[in-house]
PDB file of C-alpha atoms and ligand atoms in Angstrom:
ATOM      1  CA  MET N  57    -127.236  37.016 147.722  1.00 47.00           C
ATOM      2  CA  PRO N  58    -130.464  37.909 145.892  1.00 49.00           C
ATOM      3  CA  GLY N  59    -128.538  37.516 142.518  1.00 55.00           C
ATOM      4  CA  ASP N  60    -128.084  33.907 143.229  1.00 63.00           C
ATOM      5  CA  GLU N  61    -131.583  33.578 144.285  1.00 66.00           C
ATOM      6  CA  LEU N  62    -132.611  35.192 140.911  1.00 66.00           C
ATOM      7  CA  GLU N  63    -130.330  32.737 139.026  1.00 64.00           C
ATOM      8  CA  ASN N  64    -131.395  29.729 141.093  1.00 70.00           C
ATOM      9  CA  SER N  65    -134.983  30.309 140.468  1.00 70.00           C
ATOM     10  CA  TYR N  66    -134.239  30.913 136.701  1.00 67.00           C
ATOM     11  CA  ILE N  67    -132.408  27.655 136.582  1.00 70.00           C
ATOM     12  CA  ARG N  68    -135.037  26.016 138.354  1.00 70.00           C
ATOM     13  CA  ALA N  69    -137.646  27.440 136.030  1.00 70.00           C
ATOM     14  CA  LYS N  70    -135.694  26.056 133.205  1.00 71.00           C
ATOM     15  CA  ARG N  71    -135.181  22.639 134.682  1.00 70.00           C
ATOM     16  CA  ASP N  72    -139.093  22.307 135.448  1.00 73.00           C
ATOM     17  CA  HIS N  73    -139.996  23.638 132.108  1.00 79.00           C
ATOM     18  CA  LYS N  74    -137.710  20.751 130.587  1.00 77.00           C
ATOM     19  CA  LYS N  75    -139.211  18.152 132.849  1.00 77.00           C
ATOM     20  CA  ASP N  76    -142.563  19.132 131.246  1.00 88.00           C
ATOM     21  CA  ARG N  77    -141.321  18.365 127.850  1.00 93.00           C
ATOM     22  CA  LEU N  78    -140.043  15.136 128.682  1.00 95.00           C
ATOM     23  CA  PRO N  79    -142.316  12.198 127.706  1.00 96.00           C
ATOM     24  CA  PRO N  80    -142.669   9.512 130.590  1.00 96.00           C
ATOM     25  CA  GLY N  81    -139.574   7.251 131.198  1.00 97.00           C
ATOM     26  CA  GLN N  82    -137.393   9.761 128.996  1.00 97.00           C
ATOM     27  CA  ARG N  83    -134.135  11.187 130.303  1.00 96.00           C
ATOM     28  CA  GLU N  84    -132.569  14.403 128.657  1.00 96.00           C
ATOM     29  CA  THR N  85    -129.276  13.919 126.730  1.00 97.00           C
ATOM     30  CA  PRO N  86    -126.862  16.722 125.766  1.00 96.00           C
ATOM     31  CA  ALA N  87    -126.312  15.779 122.432  1.00 97.00           C
ATOM     32  CA  MET N  88    -128.056  13.398 119.705  1.00 98.00           C
ATOM     33  CA  VAL N  89    -126.947   9.942 119.922  1.00 97.00           C
ATOM     34  CA  ALA N  90    -126.138   8.023 116.663  1.00 97.00           C
ATOM     35  CA  MET N  91    -128.043   4.939 116.539  1.00 96.00           C
ATOM     36  CA  PRO N  92    -126.611   2.266 114.097  1.00 94.00           C
ATOM     37  CA  PRO N  93    -128.611   1.472 111.145  1.00 95.00           C
ATOM     38  CA  ILE N  94    -129.876  -2.009 110.337  1.00 95.00           C
ATOM     39  CA  THR N  95    -127.053  -2.734 108.191  1.00 92.00           C
ATOM     40  CA  SER N  96    -124.163  -2.295 110.594  1.00 88.00           C
ATOM     41  CA  ASP N  97    -122.232   0.236 108.315  1.00 93.00           C
ATOM     42  CA  TYR N  98    -123.907   3.947 107.785  1.00 96.00           C
ATOM     43  CA  PRO N  99    -124.586   4.076 104.104  1.00 97.00           C
ATOM     44  CA  HIS N 100    -122.641   6.993 102.472  1.00 97.00           C
ATOM     45  CA  ILE N 101    -124.570   8.859  99.621  1.00 98.00           C
ATOM     46  CA  GLU N 102    -122.833  11.603  97.693  1.00 98.00           C
ATOM     47  CA  LYS N 103    -125.151  14.288  96.947  1.00 98.00           C
ATOM     48  CA  LYS N 104    -124.507  14.006  93.041  1.00 98.00           C
ATOM     49  CA  ASP N 105    -126.036  10.563  93.248  1.00 98.00           C
ATOM     50  CA  TRP N 106    -128.792  11.306  95.657  1.00 98.00           C
ATOM     51  CA  ARG N 107    -132.490  11.236  94.661  1.00 98.00           C
ATOM     52  CA  LEU N 108    -135.689  11.266  96.257  1.00 99.00           C
ATOM     53  CA  LYS N 109    -138.719   9.719  94.564  1.00 98.00           C
ATOM     54  CA  VAL N 110    -142.311  10.192  95.698  1.00 99.00           C
ATOM     55  CA  TYR N 111    -144.859   7.848  94.074  1.00 98.00           C
ATOM     56  CA  GLY N 112    -147.935   5.786  94.588  1.00 99.00           C
ATOM     57  CA  GLU N 113    -151.379   7.285  95.271  1.00 99.00           C
ATOM     58  CA  VAL N 114    -150.442  10.588  93.983  1.00 99.00           C
ATOM     59  CA  ALA N 115    -151.374  12.772  90.917  1.00 99.00           C
ATOM     60  CA  GLN N 116    -147.916  14.325  90.738  1.00 98.00           C
ATOM     61  CA  PRO N 117    -145.181  11.720  91.356  1.00 99.00           C
ATOM     62  CA  GLN N 118    -141.826  13.279  91.916  1.00 99.00           C
ATOM     63  CA  ASP N 119    -138.053  12.192  91.150  1.00 98.00           C
ATOM     64  CA  TRP N 120    -135.928  15.042  92.513  1.00 99.00           C
ATOM     65  CA  ASN N 121    -132.085  15.376  92.474  1.00 98.00           C
ATOM     66  CA  TRP N 122    -130.188  17.339  95.268  1.00 98.00           C
ATOM     67  CA  GLU N 123    -130.498  20.732  93.484  1.00 98.00           C
ATOM     68  CA  GLU N 124    -134.028  20.085  92.342  1.00 98.00           C
ATOM     69  CA  PHE N 125    -134.992  19.322  96.163  1.00 98.00           C
ATOM     70  CA  LEU N 126    -133.265  22.399  97.482  1.00 98.00           C
ATOM     71  CA  LYS N 127    -135.465  24.372  95.542  1.00 98.00           C
ATOM     72  CA  LEU N 128    -138.429  23.420  97.483  1.00 98.00           C
ATOM     73  CA  PRO N 129    -139.274  25.819 100.395  1.00 98.00           C
ATOM     74  CA  SER N 130    -137.238  25.091 103.619  1.00 98.00           C
ATOM     75  CA  THR N 131    -137.578  26.058 107.218  1.00 97.00           C
ATOM     76  CA  GLU N 132    -135.316  26.104 110.219  1.00 97.00           C
ATOM     77  CA  TYR N 133    -136.572  23.958 113.333  1.00 97.00           C
ATOM     78  CA  LYS N 134    -135.775  23.554 116.674  1.00 96.00           C
ATOM     79  CA  ILE N 135    -137.444  20.238 117.865  1.00 97.00           C
ATOM     80  CA  ASP N 136    -137.383  17.765 120.653  1.00 97.00           C
ATOM     81  CA  PHE N 137    -136.367  14.147 119.692  1.00 98.00           C
ATOM     82  CA  HIS N 138    -137.455  11.126 121.532  1.00 98.00           C
ATOM     83  CA  CYS N 139    -135.824   7.740 121.302  1.00 98.00           C
ATOM     84  CA  VAL N 140    -137.505   4.724 122.439  1.00 98.00           C
ATOM     85  CA  THR N 141    -134.086   3.575 124.231  1.00 97.00           C
ATOM     86  CA  HIS N 142    -135.044   6.516 126.782  1.00 98.00           C
ATOM     87  CA  TRP N 143    -133.088   9.584 125.556  1.00 98.00           C
ATOM     88  CA  SER N 144    -134.444  12.738 124.602  1.00 97.00           C
ATOM     89  CA  LYS N 145    -132.570  15.568 122.766  1.00 97.00           C
ATOM     90  CA  LEU N 146    -134.414  18.777 123.303  1.00 96.00           C
ATOM     91  CA  ASP N 147    -133.964  22.032 120.842  1.00 96.00           C
ATOM     92  CA  GLN N 148    -132.138  20.022 118.234  1.00 98.00           C
ATOM     93  CA  GLU N 149    -131.762  22.124 115.309  1.00 98.00           C
ATOM     94  CA  PHE N 150    -132.425  21.066 111.898  1.00 98.00           C
ATOM     95  CA  THR N 151    -133.297  22.719 108.308  1.00 98.00           C
ATOM     96  CA  GLY N 152    -135.530  21.048 106.123  1.00 98.00           C
ATOM     97  CA  VAL N 153    -138.400  20.873 103.584  1.00 98.00           C
ATOM     98  CA  ALA N 154    -141.785  20.456 105.555  1.00 98.00           C
ATOM     99  CA  LEU N 155    -143.539  17.248 104.592  1.00 98.00           C
ATOM    100  CA  ALA N 156    -146.523  19.082 104.075  1.00 97.00           C
ATOM    101  CA  GLU N 157    -144.819  21.068 101.223  1.00 98.00           C
ATOM    102  CA  ILE N 158    -144.094  17.626  99.767  1.00 98.00           C
ATOM    103  CA  ILE N 159    -147.540  16.345 100.125  1.00 98.00           C
ATOM    104  CA  LYS N 160    -148.861  19.664  98.422  1.00 98.00           C
ATOM    105  CA  VAL N 161    -146.546  19.170  95.451  1.00 98.00           C
ATOM    106  CA  ALA N 162    -147.096  15.323  95.095  1.00 98.00           C
ATOM    107  CA  ALA N 163    -150.889  15.786  95.311  1.00 98.00           C
ATOM    108  CA  PRO N 164    -151.945  12.571  97.186  1.00 98.00           C
ATOM    109  CA  LYS N 165    -155.184  10.938  95.541  1.00 98.00           C
ATOM    110  CA  ALA N 166    -158.291  10.543  97.908  1.00 98.00           C
ATOM    111  CA  SER N 167    -157.052   6.962  98.020  1.00 98.00           C
ATOM    112  CA  ALA N 168    -154.106   7.709  99.875  1.00 98.00           C
ATOM    113  CA  LYS N 169    -154.039   7.025 103.537  1.00 98.00           C
ATOM    114  CA  PHE N 170    -150.532   5.970 104.567  1.00 99.00           C
ATOM    115  CA  VAL N 171    -146.870   6.967 103.759  1.00 99.00           C
ATOM    116  CA  ILE N 172    -144.099   4.583 103.713  1.00 99.00           C
ATOM    117  CA  PHE N 173    -140.465   5.873 103.964  1.00 99.00           C
ATOM    118  CA  GLU N 174    -138.002   3.840 102.407  1.00 98.00           C
ATOM    119  CA  CYS N 175    -134.037   4.327 102.934  1.00 98.00           C
ATOM    120  CA  ALA N 176    -130.857   3.408 101.408  1.00 97.00           C
ATOM    121  CA  ASP N 177    -130.081   0.709 103.960  1.00 97.00           C
ATOM    122  CA  GLY N 178    -133.474  -0.936 103.345  1.00 97.00           C
ATOM    123  CA  TYR N 179    -134.912   0.484 106.391  1.00 98.00           C
ATOM    124  CA  THR N 180    -138.703   1.167 106.273  1.00 98.00           C
ATOM    125  CA  THR N 181    -141.137   2.812 108.600  1.00 98.00           C
ATOM    126  CA  ASN N 182    -145.064   3.937 108.070  1.00 99.00           C
ATOM    127  CA  VAL N 183    -146.900   6.797 109.217  1.00 98.00           C
ATOM    128  CA  SER N 184    -150.616   7.794 108.434  1.00 98.00           C
ATOM    129  CA  LEU N 185    -151.106  10.637 105.822  1.00 98.00           C
ATOM    130  CA  LYS N 186    -153.418  12.354 108.351  1.00 97.00           C
ATOM    131  CA  GLU N 187    -150.671  12.151 111.034  1.00 96.00           C
ATOM    132  CA  LEU N 188    -148.356  13.963 108.733  1.00 96.00           C
ATOM    133  CA  GLN N 189    -150.680  16.475 107.690  1.00 95.00           C
ATOM    134  CA  GLU N 190    -151.785  17.527 111.317  1.00 94.00           C
ATOM    135  CA  ASN N 191    -148.171  17.507 112.789  1.00 96.00           C
ATOM    136  CA  VAL N 192    -144.837  19.406 112.261  1.00 97.00           C
ATOM    137  CA  ALA N 193    -142.799  16.778 110.167  1.00 98.00           C
ATOM    138  CA  PHE N 194    -140.048  17.522 107.450  1.00 98.00           C
ATOM    139  CA  ILE N 195    -137.222  16.074 105.664  1.00 98.00           C
ATOM    140  CA  ALA N 196    -134.114  17.602 106.997  1.00 98.00           C
ATOM    141  CA  PHE N 197    -131.195  18.394 105.060  1.00 98.00           C
ATOM    142  CA  GLN N 198    -128.903  20.128 107.699  1.00 98.00           C
ATOM    143  CA  MET N 199    -128.487  19.536 111.313  1.00 98.00           C
ATOM    144  CA  ASP N 200    -126.891  22.196 113.505  1.00 98.00           C
ATOM    145  CA  GLY N 201    -126.436  24.298 110.365  1.00 98.00           C
ATOM    146  CA  GLN N 202    -124.231  21.911 108.773  1.00 98.00           C
ATOM    147  CA  ASP N 203    -124.788  19.067 106.389  1.00 98.00           C
ATOM    148  CA  ILE N 204    -126.081  15.874 108.023  1.00 98.00           C
ATOM    149  CA  PRO N 205    -123.242  13.378 108.639  1.00 98.00           C
ATOM    150  CA  ASP N 206    -123.632   9.950 107.523  1.00 98.00           C
ATOM    151  CA  LYS N 207    -124.324   8.554 110.974  1.00 98.00           C
ATOM    152  CA  PHE N 208    -127.251  10.886 111.574  1.00 98.00           C
ATOM    153  CA  GLY N 209    -128.917   9.844 108.049  1.00 98.00           C
ATOM    154  CA  GLY N 210    -127.435  12.264 105.565  1.00 98.00           C
ATOM    155  CA  PRO N 211    -128.012  13.635 102.941  1.00 98.00           C
ATOM    156  CA  ALA N 212    -131.496  13.921 103.964  1.00 99.00           C
ATOM    157  CA  ARG N 213    -133.530  12.230 106.470  1.00 99.00           C
ATOM    158  CA  VAL N 214    -136.990  12.290 107.837  1.00 99.00           C
ATOM    159  CA  VAL N 215    -137.844  14.033 111.212  1.00 98.00           C
ATOM    160  CA  ILE N 216    -141.317  13.557 113.009  1.00 98.00           C
ATOM    161  CA  PRO N 217    -140.701  15.064 116.474  1.00 97.00           C
ATOM    162  CA  HIS N 218    -144.011  14.002 117.998  1.00 97.00           C
ATOM    163  CA  LEU N 219    -143.445  10.298 117.447  1.00 98.00           C
ATOM    164  CA  TYR N 220    -140.558   7.882 118.572  1.00 98.00           C
ATOM    165  CA  ALA N 221    -137.464   8.549 116.668  1.00 98.00           C
ATOM    166  CA  TRP N 222    -137.704   4.918 114.940  1.00 98.00           C
ATOM    167  CA  LYS N 223    -140.371   6.761 112.580  1.00 98.00           C
ATOM    168  CA  SER N 224    -137.734   9.367 111.621  1.00 98.00           C
ATOM    169  CA  ALA N 225    -136.136   7.662 108.439  1.00 98.00           C
ATOM    170  CA  LYS N 226    -132.500   8.278 107.786  1.00 98.00           C
ATOM    171  CA  PHE N 227    -130.781   8.032 104.498  1.00 98.00           C
ATOM    172  CA  LEU N 228    -134.318   8.750 102.771  1.00 98.00           C
ATOM    173  CA  THR N 229    -134.815   7.542  99.365  1.00 98.00           C
ATOM    174  CA  THR N 230    -138.481   7.108  98.622  1.00 99.00           C
ATOM    175  CA  ILE N 231    -141.892   8.179  99.805  1.00 99.00           C
ATOM    176  CA  ARG N 232    -144.457   6.082  98.890  1.00 99.00           C
ATOM    177  CA  PHE N 233    -148.242   6.929  99.317  1.00 99.00           C
ATOM    178  CA  GLN N 234    -150.746   3.992  99.707  1.00 98.00           C
ATOM    179  CA  THR N 235    -154.200   2.976 100.720  1.00 99.00           C
ATOM    180  CA  GLU N 236    -153.161   0.049 103.182  1.00 98.00           C
ATOM    181  CA  ASP N 237    -150.980   0.501 106.043  1.00 98.00           C
ATOM    182  CA  GLU N 238    -147.592  -1.401 105.734  1.00 98.00           C
ATOM    183  CA  PRO N 239    -145.870  -1.902 109.007  1.00 98.00           C
ATOM    184  CA  GLY N 240    -142.065  -1.259 108.685  1.00 98.00           C
ATOM    185  CA  PHE N 241    -138.772  -2.691 109.892  1.00 98.00           C
ATOM    186  CA  TRP N 242    -139.279  -2.025 113.539  1.00 98.00           C
ATOM    187  CA  GLU N 243    -143.295  -2.078 113.356  1.00 98.00           C
ATOM    188  CA  THR N 244    -142.784  -5.848 112.350  1.00 98.00           C
ATOM    189  CA  ARG N 245    -140.543  -6.594 114.989  1.00 98.00           C
ATOM    190  CA  GLY N 246    -142.410  -5.579 118.174  1.00 98.00           C
ATOM    191  CA  TYR N 247    -142.408  -1.930 118.151  1.00 98.00           C
ATOM    192  CA  HIS N 248    -145.927  -0.065 118.269  1.00 98.00           C
ATOM    193  CA  ASN N 249    -147.327   0.750 115.116  1.00 98.00           C
ATOM    194  CA  HIS N 250    -147.946   4.304 116.052  1.00 98.00           C
ATOM    195  CA  GLY N 251    -145.394   5.213 118.489  1.00 98.00           C
ATOM    196  CA  ASP N 252    -146.736   8.150 120.361  1.00 97.00           C
ATOM    197  CA  PRO N 253    -143.978   9.050 123.198  1.00 97.00           C
ATOM    198  CA  TRP N 254    -146.628  10.852 125.322  1.00 96.00           C
ATOM    199  CA  GLN N 255    -148.481   7.558 125.434  1.00 97.00           C
ATOM    200  CA  GLU N 256    -145.531   5.359 125.882  1.00 98.00           C
ATOM    201  CA  GLU N 257    -146.319   3.570 122.658  1.00 98.00           C
ATOM    202  CA  ARG N 258    -143.279   1.853 122.858  1.00 98.00           C
ATOM    203  CA  TYR N 259    -144.026  -1.946 121.856  1.00 97.00           C
ATOM    204  CA  SER N 260    -147.175  -3.632 120.492  1.00 95.00           C
TER     205      SER N 260
HETATM  206  N1  MTE Z  22    -132.487   4.418 107.477  1.00 96.04           N
HETATM  207  C1  MTE Z  22    -132.615   4.150 108.635  1.00 96.04           C
HETATM  208  N2  MTE Z  22    -133.263   5.010 109.471  1.00 96.04           N
HETATM  209  C2  MTE Z  22    -133.524   4.757 110.892  1.00 96.04           C
HETATM  210  C3  MTE Z  22    -132.871   3.769 111.485  1.00 96.04           C
HETATM  211  C4  MTE Z  22    -132.256   2.779 110.551  1.00 96.04           C
HETATM  212  O1  MTE Z  22    -131.634   1.820 110.957  1.00 96.04           O
HETATM  213  N3  MTE Z  22    -132.023   3.105 109.169  1.00 96.04           N
HETATM  214  N4  MTE Z  22    -133.049   3.597 112.663  1.00 96.04           N
HETATM  215  C5  MTE Z  22    -134.140   4.404 113.553  1.00 96.04           C
HETATM  216  C6  MTE Z  22    -134.211   4.309 114.833  1.00 96.04           C
HETATM  217  S1  MTE Z  22    -134.497   2.877 115.733  1.00 96.04           S
HETATM  218  C7  MTE Z  22    -133.897   5.445 115.583  1.00 96.04           C
HETATM  219  S2  MTE Z  22    -133.764   5.602 117.231  1.00 96.04           S
HETATM  220  C8  MTE Z  22    -133.408   6.679 114.860  1.00 96.04           C
HETATM  221  C9  MTE Z  22    -132.102   7.178 115.333  1.00 96.04           C
HETATM  222  O2  MTE Z  22    -131.610   8.513 114.819  1.00 96.04           O
HETATM  223  P1  MTE Z  22    -130.207   9.057 115.296  1.00 96.04           P
HETATM  224  O3  MTE Z  22    -129.309   8.230 115.075  1.00 96.04           O
HETATM  225  O4  MTE Z  22    -130.169  10.329 114.454  1.00 96.04           O
HETATM  226  O5  MTE Z  22    -130.466   9.105 116.804  1.00 96.04           O
HETATM  227  O6  MTE Z  22    -133.209   6.501 113.591  1.00 96.04           O
HETATM  228  C10 MTE Z  22    -134.380   5.803 112.797  1.00 96.04           C
HETATM  229  N5  MTE Z  22    -134.017   5.841 111.723  1.00 96.04           N
HETATM  230 MO1   MO Z  23    -134.328   3.250 118.034  1.00 96.04          MO
END
């Protein structure tokens, strides 16, 4: 039937479109996969105890509590999330504060070249400041319209869609700006320092 034909071509178009969105070696997953943190238990942080510190090579260091953080302008995002273990979640919804906004408020000095994210479980990861300024990157405080569950890194986590998921720090506590690069937990254990999924920068 012509109707089926239409529907099939629609499904085909959608499938082909999605294929274009999958970096090499990746498979689509229907839902986000919760990866265990480096401590075997997910940390649980109450919002009343939560703080986000921003310091280092910045003119305006910050130490926000939850209410203060939520006063920053936030945006709804729909992004593709690529994990080095070969799964990709397409069209994942988050609400968060753009890292560009945080960078604007903290006012990095000319000496600031790298950003190190620190987390409640002791995890760290590194990204160049330029990379954050030139791409969509944000600190999410909602996932699918709800508070972010512990297993996905709540109350607030980094999301950097254009890099492999290990750069997206969960249970975020601190953002440190510095002159020198400082490879983090996985970057010092064989993962690539940059981690572009389109270039398959999995391991170093
Ligand atoms: N704090 C913290 N953040 C972390 C990790 C971690 O162990 N601790 N693991 C990273 C890795 S290796 C991946 S693949 C993603 C997984 O995010 P997800 O659990 O939301 O899928 O979180 C990243 N962020
Ligand atoms: Mo990972």
